[in-house]
Amino acid sequence: MNDGPVANPVENGAASYAAAGVDIDAGERAVELFAPHAKRATRPEVMGGLGGFAGLFSLKGDYREPVLAASSDGVGTKLAVAQALGIHHTVGRDLVAMVVDDLVVCGAEPLFLQDYIAIGKVVPEMVADIVRGIADGCYDAGCALLGGETAEHPGLMEDGHYDISATGVGVVEADSILGPDRVRPGDVVIAMGSSGLHSNGYSLARKVLLEWGHMDLEGHVEELDRTLGEELLEPTRIYAKDCLALAAETEVRTFAHVTGGGLADNLARVLPSGLSAQLERGSWTPAPIFSLIAQRGRVERAEMERTFNMGVGMVAVVAPEDTDRAQAILTARHLDNWVLGSIVRNDEAGAAGHAELLGEYARF
């Protein structure tokens, strides 16, 4: 074994991108592995194939006055759970959900998505798993995975660590855009059940359950009837097709995607001045994961409700006469739903639209 001084590769003329930590060959291998997954997530309007500098999408169809909608998002610190467990495909579905479920709020049909993966060291199989999840999500949302970028960041990110984000584009007819201007007093608020925490509040959840509670991600939790890791990695529900079906067959005024800020704050974003949503806590029972976090961390209810979705992932504001029809459509699509509340006038002059939760949960 030579214990002498290590030669400077630059002095020996040996400097290379690989020596600096970027493995181009690994990147090319990753593309080979995820290409079949990416090709599954397509639409007839996609032009060309993978590998171009830009993805091409032909805006076909009998649009009268098409308006493009765009949304960008990520998955947040839920990635830390995925990386700790070495399970990487589910967060790809989360990524798609966070983007397309924002697009559909205004009534836009998701057309395509482009992803960005920043990673400390490219492990082809890991990248392929991430893209597989993204492709699965795009397929379920009915949009194409038009392209993306994988960037290796040695020295900036640790090996095995990564962050993912995406931008999606959708289309809606100008006269069909949903939003606050359509909402009326007497409208009904219908809740669509979440699949768990979705992709928000994980900094608090991890702090309470893993750091303070010293819980094992691979340990079975009786209240959850599965391991903690399985619960925390449950993918975000993709509501895009459900919402589009609802908008096509009923008088939907607007949707609200319940993400960071919780139910009340996100619903308030799509309500006009002078109107308020009154929501009844007694209409549903939050899933056990929310109770577990609240009890283990002694988190006050107000903090829980402004951090987590509490079991409501998406809401629809519909005309009162379409309430039964809307619920029937969602039930037929195997989506848990219920009447959450209603829209009333806000007597405070000039008051901004807002939402408030009333009463007590049946069990929490």
mmCIF file with all atom_site columns, C-alpha atoms in Angstrom, residues 173-318:
data_model
loop_
_atom_site.group_PDB
_atom_site.id
_atom_site.type_symbol
_atom_site.label_atom_id
_atom_site.label_alt_id
_atom_site.label_comp_id
_atom_site.label_asym_id
_atom_site.label_entity_id
_atom_site.label_seq_id
_atom_site.pdbx_PDB_ins_code
_atom_site.Cartn_x
_atom_site.Cartn_y
_atom_site.Cartn_z
_atom_site.occupancy
_atom_site.B_iso_or_equiv
_atom_site.pdbx_formal_charge
_atom_site.auth_seq_id
_atom_site.auth_comp_id
_atom_site.auth_asym_id
_atom_site.auth_atom_id
_atom_site.pdbx_PDB_model_num
ATOM 1   C CA . GLU A 1 173 ? -61.898 27.269 -22.684 1.00 0.00 ? 173 GLU A CA 1
ATOM 2   C CA . ALA A 1 174 ? -61.961 30.957 -21.734 1.00 0.00 ? 174 ALA A CA 1
ATOM 3   C CA . ASP A 1 175 ? -65.683 30.859 -20.999 1.00 0.00 ? 175 ASP A CA 1
ATOM 4   C CA . SER A 1 176 ? -65.312 27.710 -18.857 1.00 0.00 ? 176 SER A CA 1
ATOM 5   C CA . ILE A 1 177 ? -62.670 28.950 -16.407 1.00 0.00 ? 177 ILE A CA 1
ATOM 6   C CA . LEU A 1 178 ? -63.763 28.170 -12.866 1.00 0.00 ? 178 LEU A CA 1
ATOM 7   C CA . GLY A 1 179 ? -63.121 30.626 -10.055 1.00 0.00 ? 179 GLY A CA 1
ATOM 8   C CA . PRO A 1 180 ? -64.424 33.001 -7.415  1.00 0.00 ? 180 PRO A CA 1
ATOM 9   C CA . ASP A 1 181 ? -66.608 34.995 -9.814  1.00 0.00 ? 181 ASP A CA 1
ATOM 10  C CA . ARG A 1 182 ? -68.886 31.967 -10.242 1.00 0.00 ? 182 ARG A CA 1
ATOM 11  C CA . VAL A 1 183 ? -69.517 31.315 -6.543  1.00 0.00 ? 183 VAL A CA 1
ATOM 12  C CA . ARG A 1 184 ? -72.959 32.248 -5.159  1.00 0.00 ? 184 ARG A CA 1
ATOM 13  C CA . PRO A 1 185 ? -74.619 32.263 -1.714  1.00 0.00 ? 185 PRO A CA 1
ATOM 14  C CA . GLY A 1 186 ? -76.299 28.927 -1.112  1.00 0.00 ? 186 GLY A CA 1
ATOM 15  C CA . ASP A 1 187 ? -73.738 26.933 -3.072  1.00 0.00 ? 187 ASP A CA 1
ATOM 16  C CA . VAL A 1 188 ? -72.755 23.614 -1.528  1.00 0.00 ? 188 VAL A CA 1
ATOM 17  C CA . VAL A 1 189 ? -69.218 22.565 -0.589  1.00 0.00 ? 189 VAL A CA 1
ATOM 18  C CA . ILE A 1 190 ? -68.479 18.899 -1.274  1.00 0.00 ? 190 ILE A CA 1
ATOM 19  C CA . ALA A 1 191 ? -65.390 17.272 0.218   1.00 0.00 ? 191 ALA A CA 1
ATOM 20  C CA . MET A 1 192 ? -63.292 14.625 -1.523  1.00 0.00 ? 192 MET A CA 1
ATOM 21  C CA . GLY A 1 193 ? -61.392 12.385 0.860   1.00 0.00 ? 193 GLY A CA 1
ATOM 22  C CA . SER A 1 194 ? -57.608 12.430 0.949   1.00 0.00 ? 194 SER A CA 1
ATOM 23  C CA . SER A 1 195 ? -55.362 9.362  0.877   1.00 0.00 ? 195 SER A CA 1
ATOM 24  C CA . GLY A 1 196 ? -53.547 10.528 4.003   1.00 0.00 ? 196 GLY A CA 1
ATOM 25  C CA . LEU A 1 197 ? -51.071 13.332 4.571   1.00 0.00 ? 197 LEU A CA 1
ATOM 26  C CA . HIS A 1 198 ? -50.569 13.750 0.814   1.00 0.00 ? 198 HIS A CA 1
ATOM 27  C CA . SER A 1 199 ? -47.402 15.892 0.453   1.00 0.00 ? 199 SER A CA 1
ATOM 28  C CA . ASN A 1 200 ? -47.794 18.618 3.058   1.00 0.00 ? 200 ASN A CA 1
ATOM 29  C CA . GLY A 1 201 ? -46.807 18.994 6.686   1.00 0.00 ? 201 GLY A CA 1
ATOM 30  C CA . TYR A 1 202 ? -44.008 16.432 6.599   1.00 0.00 ? 202 TYR A CA 1
ATOM 31  C CA . SER A 1 203 ? -41.555 18.667 8.434   1.00 0.00 ? 203 SER A CA 1
ATOM 32  C CA . LEU A 1 204 ? -43.911 18.664 11.423  1.00 0.00 ? 204 LEU A CA 1
ATOM 33  C CA . ALA A 1 205 ? -44.862 14.993 11.015  1.00 0.00 ? 205 ALA A CA 1
ATOM 34  C CA . ARG A 1 206 ? -41.222 13.921 10.900  1.00 0.00 ? 206 ARG A CA 1
ATOM 35  C CA . LYS A 1 207 ? -40.329 16.114 13.854  1.00 0.00 ? 207 LYS A CA 1
ATOM 36  C CA . VAL A 1 208 ? -43.119 14.653 15.995  1.00 0.00 ? 208 VAL A CA 1
ATOM 37  C CA . LEU A 1 209 ? -43.020 11.002 14.979  1.00 0.00 ? 209 LEU A CA 1
ATOM 38  C CA . LEU A 1 210 ? -39.379 10.371 14.106  1.00 0.00 ? 210 LEU A CA 1
ATOM 39  C CA . GLU A 1 211 ? -37.300 12.921 16.014  1.00 0.00 ? 211 GLU A CA 1
ATOM 40  C CA . TRP A 1 212 ? -39.346 13.345 19.185  1.00 0.00 ? 212 TRP A CA 1
ATOM 41  C CA . GLY A 1 213 ? -41.236 10.063 19.151  1.00 0.00 ? 213 GLY A CA 1
ATOM 42  C CA . HIS A 1 214 ? -38.310 7.900  17.988  1.00 0.00 ? 214 HIS A CA 1
ATOM 43  C CA . MET A 1 215 ? -40.756 5.799  15.979  1.00 0.00 ? 215 MET A CA 1
ATOM 44  C CA . ASP A 1 216 ? -39.405 3.231  13.525  1.00 0.00 ? 216 ASP A CA 1
ATOM 45  C CA . LEU A 1 217 ? -40.421 3.773  9.900   1.00 0.00 ? 217 LEU A CA 1
ATOM 46  C CA . GLU A 1 218 ? -40.446 0.000  9.422   1.00 0.00 ? 218 GLU A CA 1
ATOM 47  C CA . GLY A 1 219 ? -42.330 -0.726 12.644  1.00 0.00 ? 219 GLY A CA 1
ATOM 48  C CA . HIS A 1 220 ? -45.997 -1.748 12.581  1.00 0.00 ? 220 HIS A CA 1
ATOM 49  C CA . VAL A 1 221 ? -48.333 0.829  14.143  1.00 0.00 ? 221 VAL A CA 1
ATOM 50  C CA . GLU A 1 222 ? -51.553 -0.602 15.537  1.00 0.00 ? 222 GLU A CA 1
ATOM 51  C CA . GLU A 1 223 ? -53.589 2.565  14.988  1.00 0.00 ? 223 GLU A CA 1
ATOM 52  C CA . LEU A 1 224 ? -52.583 2.623  11.319  1.00 0.00 ? 224 LEU A CA 1
ATOM 53  C CA . ASP A 1 225 ? -52.775 -1.155 10.734  1.00 0.00 ? 225 ASP A CA 1
ATOM 54  C CA . ARG A 1 226 ? -49.535 -0.971 8.760   1.00 0.00 ? 226 ARG A CA 1
ATOM 55  C CA . THR A 1 227 ? -45.993 0.299  9.147   1.00 0.00 ? 227 THR A CA 1
ATOM 56  C CA . LEU A 1 228 ? -45.331 3.971  9.730   1.00 0.00 ? 228 LEU A CA 1
ATOM 57  C CA . GLY A 1 229 ? -43.274 4.123  6.540   1.00 0.00 ? 229 GLY A CA 1
ATOM 58  C CA . GLU A 1 230 ? -46.130 2.693  4.469   1.00 0.00 ? 230 GLU A CA 1
ATOM 59  C CA . GLU A 1 231 ? -48.477 5.319  5.882   1.00 0.00 ? 231 GLU A CA 1
ATOM 60  C CA . LEU A 1 232 ? -46.101 8.218  5.321   1.00 0.00 ? 232 LEU A CA 1
ATOM 61  C CA . LEU A 1 233 ? -45.319 7.142  1.751   1.00 0.00 ? 233 LEU A CA 1
ATOM 62  C CA . GLU A 1 234 ? -48.968 6.687  0.730   1.00 0.00 ? 234 GLU A CA 1
ATOM 63  C CA . PRO A 1 235 ? -49.130 8.649  -2.552  1.00 0.00 ? 235 PRO A CA 1
ATOM 64  C CA . THR A 1 236 ? -51.146 11.821 -2.924  1.00 0.00 ? 236 THR A CA 1
ATOM 65  C CA . ARG A 1 237 ? -54.511 11.190 -4.563  1.00 0.00 ? 237 ARG A CA 1
ATOM 66  C CA . ILE A 1 238 ? -54.728 12.419 -8.144  1.00 0.00 ? 238 ILE A CA 1
ATOM 67  C CA . TYR A 1 239 ? -58.134 14.106 -8.493  1.00 0.00 ? 239 TYR A CA 1
ATOM 68  C CA . ALA A 1 240 ? -57.722 15.553 -11.995 1.00 0.00 ? 240 ALA A CA 1
ATOM 69  C CA . LYS A 1 241 ? -59.993 13.150 -13.879 1.00 0.00 ? 241 LYS A CA 1
ATOM 70  C CA . ASP A 1 242 ? -62.553 13.125 -11.050 1.00 0.00 ? 242 ASP A CA 1
ATOM 71  C CA . CYS A 1 243 ? -62.790 16.901 -11.111 1.00 0.00 ? 243 CYS A CA 1
ATOM 72  C CA . LEU A 1 244 ? -63.012 17.078 -14.891 1.00 0.00 ? 244 LEU A CA 1
ATOM 73  C CA . ALA A 1 245 ? -65.825 14.509 -14.881 1.00 0.00 ? 245 ALA A CA 1
ATOM 74  C CA . LEU A 1 246 ? -67.655 16.542 -12.254 1.00 0.00 ? 246 LEU A CA 1
ATOM 75  C CA . ALA A 1 247 ? -67.245 19.797 -14.186 1.00 0.00 ? 247 ALA A CA 1
ATOM 76  C CA . ALA A 1 248 ? -68.488 18.148 -17.384 1.00 0.00 ? 248 ALA A CA 1
ATOM 77  C CA . GLU A 1 249 ? -71.745 16.916 -15.849 1.00 0.00 ? 249 GLU A CA 1
ATOM 78  C CA . THR A 1 250 ? -72.670 19.378 -13.096 1.00 0.00 ? 250 THR A CA 1
ATOM 79  C CA . GLU A 1 251 ? -72.599 23.093 -12.396 1.00 0.00 ? 251 GLU A CA 1
ATOM 80  C CA . VAL A 1 252 ? -69.256 23.354 -10.608 1.00 0.00 ? 252 VAL A CA 1
ATOM 81  C CA . ARG A 1 253 ? -68.356 26.878 -9.508  1.00 0.00 ? 253 ARG A CA 1
ATOM 82  C CA . THR A 1 254 ? -64.776 26.149 -8.489  1.00 0.00 ? 254 THR A CA 1
ATOM 83  C CA . PHE A 1 255 ? -62.491 23.614 -6.873  1.00 0.00 ? 255 PHE A CA 1
ATOM 84  C CA . ALA A 1 256 ? -59.913 24.055 -4.119  1.00 0.00 ? 256 ALA A CA 1
ATOM 85  C CA . HIS A 1 257 ? -56.855 21.821 -3.777  1.00 0.00 ? 257 HIS A CA 1
ATOM 86  C CA . VAL A 1 258 ? -56.098 21.387 -0.067  1.00 0.00 ? 258 VAL A CA 1
ATOM 87  C CA . THR A 1 259 ? -52.332 21.664 0.353   1.00 0.00 ? 259 THR A CA 1
ATOM 88  C CA . GLY A 1 260 ? -50.095 23.775 2.621   1.00 0.00 ? 260 GLY A CA 1
ATOM 89  C CA . GLY A 1 261 ? -52.235 26.091 4.736   1.00 0.00 ? 261 GLY A CA 1
ATOM 90  C CA . GLY A 1 262 ? -54.986 23.569 5.259   1.00 0.00 ? 262 GLY A CA 1
ATOM 91  C CA . LEU A 1 263 ? -58.634 23.364 4.292   1.00 0.00 ? 263 LEU A CA 1
ATOM 92  C CA . ALA A 1 264 ? -59.919 26.789 5.342   1.00 0.00 ? 264 ALA A CA 1
ATOM 93  C CA . ASP A 1 265 ? -57.081 28.851 3.889   1.00 0.00 ? 265 ASP A CA 1
ATOM 94  C CA . ASN A 1 266 ? -57.060 27.050 0.546   1.00 0.00 ? 266 ASN A CA 1
ATOM 95  C CA . LEU A 1 267 ? -60.814 27.265 0.108   1.00 0.00 ? 267 LEU A CA 1
ATOM 96  C CA . ALA A 1 268 ? -60.709 30.980 0.950   1.00 0.00 ? 268 ALA A CA 1
ATOM 97  C CA . ARG A 1 269 ? -58.389 31.497 -2.039  1.00 0.00 ? 269 ARG A CA 1
ATOM 98  C CA . VAL A 1 270 ? -61.236 30.675 -4.458  1.00 0.00 ? 270 VAL A CA 1
ATOM 99  C CA . LEU A 1 271 ? -64.020 32.629 -2.735  1.00 0.00 ? 271 LEU A CA 1
ATOM 100 C CA . PRO A 1 272 ? -64.987 36.197 -3.648  1.00 0.00 ? 272 PRO A CA 1
ATOM 101 C CA . SER A 1 273 ? -65.258 39.135 -1.291  1.00 0.00 ? 273 SER A CA 1
ATOM 102 C CA . GLY A 1 274 ? -68.492 39.163 0.664   1.00 0.00 ? 274 GLY A CA 1
ATOM 103 C CA . LEU A 1 275 ? -68.905 35.385 0.828   1.00 0.00 ? 275 LEU A CA 1
ATOM 104 C CA . SER A 1 276 ? -67.845 32.835 3.404   1.00 0.00 ? 276 SER A CA 1
ATOM 105 C CA . ALA A 1 277 ? -67.750 29.041 3.509   1.00 0.00 ? 277 ALA A CA 1
ATOM 106 C CA . GLN A 1 278 ? -69.094 27.495 6.681   1.00 0.00 ? 278 GLN A CA 1
ATOM 107 C CA . LEU A 1 279 ? -67.668 24.005 7.071   1.00 0.00 ? 279 LEU A CA 1
ATOM 108 C CA . GLU A 1 280 ? -68.810 21.418 9.608   1.00 0.00 ? 280 GLU A CA 1
ATOM 109 C CA . ARG A 1 281 ? -66.140 19.404 11.400  1.00 0.00 ? 281 ARG A CA 1
ATOM 110 C CA . GLY A 1 282 ? -68.822 16.946 12.449  1.00 0.00 ? 282 GLY A CA 1
ATOM 111 C CA . SER A 1 283 ? -69.292 15.832 8.833   1.00 0.00 ? 283 SER A CA 1
ATOM 112 C CA . TRP A 1 284 ? -66.180 13.619 8.884   1.00 0.00 ? 284 TRP A CA 1
ATOM 113 C CA . THR A 1 285 ? -63.585 11.940 11.072  1.00 0.00 ? 285 THR A CA 1
ATOM 114 C CA . PRO A 1 286 ? -59.891 12.601 10.286  1.00 0.00 ? 286 PRO A CA 1
ATOM 115 C CA . ALA A 1 287 ? -57.829 9.474  9.572   1.00 0.00 ? 287 ALA A CA 1
ATOM 116 C CA . PRO A 1 288 ? -55.774 7.914  12.412  1.00 0.00 ? 288 PRO A CA 1
ATOM 117 C CA . ILE A 1 289 ? -52.477 9.410  11.164  1.00 0.00 ? 289 ILE A CA 1
ATOM 118 C CA . PHE A 1 290 ? -53.725 12.888 12.040  1.00 0.00 ? 290 PHE A CA 1
ATOM 119 C CA . SER A 1 291 ? -54.714 11.821 15.562  1.00 0.00 ? 291 SER A CA 1
ATOM 120 C CA . LEU A 1 292 ? -51.350 10.104 15.993  1.00 0.00 ? 292 LEU A CA 1
ATOM 121 C CA . ILE A 1 293 ? -49.452 13.291 15.143  1.00 0.00 ? 293 ILE A CA 1
ATOM 122 C CA . ALA A 1 294 ? -51.699 15.486 17.290  1.00 0.00 ? 294 ALA A CA 1
ATOM 123 C CA . GLN A 1 295 ? -51.437 13.207 20.328  1.00 0.00 ? 295 GLN A CA 1
ATOM 124 C CA . ARG A 1 296 ? -47.741 12.333 20.118  1.00 0.00 ? 296 ARG A CA 1
ATOM 125 C CA . GLY A 1 297 ? -46.736 15.946 19.534  1.00 0.00 ? 297 GLY A CA 1
ATOM 126 C CA . ARG A 1 298 ? -49.433 17.619 21.615  1.00 0.00 ? 298 ARG A CA 1
ATOM 127 C CA . VAL A 1 299 ? -50.212 19.665 18.531  1.00 0.00 ? 299 VAL A CA 1
ATOM 128 C CA . GLU A 1 300 ? -53.163 21.985 18.980  1.00 0.00 ? 300 GLU A CA 1
ATOM 129 C CA . ARG A 1 301 ? -56.147 21.549 16.684  1.00 0.00 ? 301 ARG A CA 1
ATOM 130 C CA . ALA A 1 302 ? -55.691 24.960 15.081  1.00 0.00 ? 302 ALA A CA 1
ATOM 131 C CA . GLU A 1 303 ? -52.086 24.095 14.199  1.00 0.00 ? 303 GLU A CA 1
ATOM 132 C CA . MET A 1 304 ? -53.129 20.720 12.798  1.00 0.00 ? 304 MET A CA 1
ATOM 133 C CA . GLU A 1 305 ? -55.785 22.340 10.620  1.00 0.00 ? 305 GLU A CA 1
ATOM 134 C CA . ARG A 1 306 ? -53.447 24.948 9.172   1.00 0.00 ? 306 ARG A CA 1
ATOM 135 C CA . THR A 1 307 ? -50.690 22.394 8.464   1.00 0.00 ? 307 THR A CA 1
ATOM 136 C CA . PHE A 1 308 ? -52.475 19.244 7.241   1.00 0.00 ? 308 PHE A CA 1
ATOM 137 C CA . ASN A 1 309 ? -55.431 18.450 5.004   1.00 0.00 ? 309 ASN A CA 1
ATOM 138 C CA . MET A 1 310 ? -57.078 16.540 7.894   1.00 0.00 ? 310 MET A CA 1
ATOM 139 C CA . GLY A 1 311 ? -58.629 14.076 5.465   1.00 0.00 ? 311 GLY A CA 1
ATOM 140 C CA . VAL A 1 312 ? -59.954 16.472 2.813   1.00 0.00 ? 312 VAL A CA 1
ATOM 141 C CA . GLY A 1 313 ? -57.741 16.580 -0.283  1.00 0.00 ? 313 GLY A CA 1
ATOM 142 C CA . MET A 1 314 ? -59.971 18.478 -2.694  1.00 0.00 ? 314 MET A CA 1
ATOM 143 C CA . VAL A 1 315 ? -63.264 20.350 -2.433  1.00 0.00 ? 315 VAL A CA 1
ATOM 144 C CA . ALA A 1 316 ? -65.832 21.280 -5.056  1.00 0.00 ? 316 ALA A CA 1
ATOM 145 C CA . VAL A 1 317 ? -68.220 24.193 -4.762  1.00 0.00 ? 317 VAL A CA 1
ATOM 146 C CA . VAL A 1 318 ? -71.356 23.280 -6.710  1.00 0.00 ? 318 VAL A CA 1
#
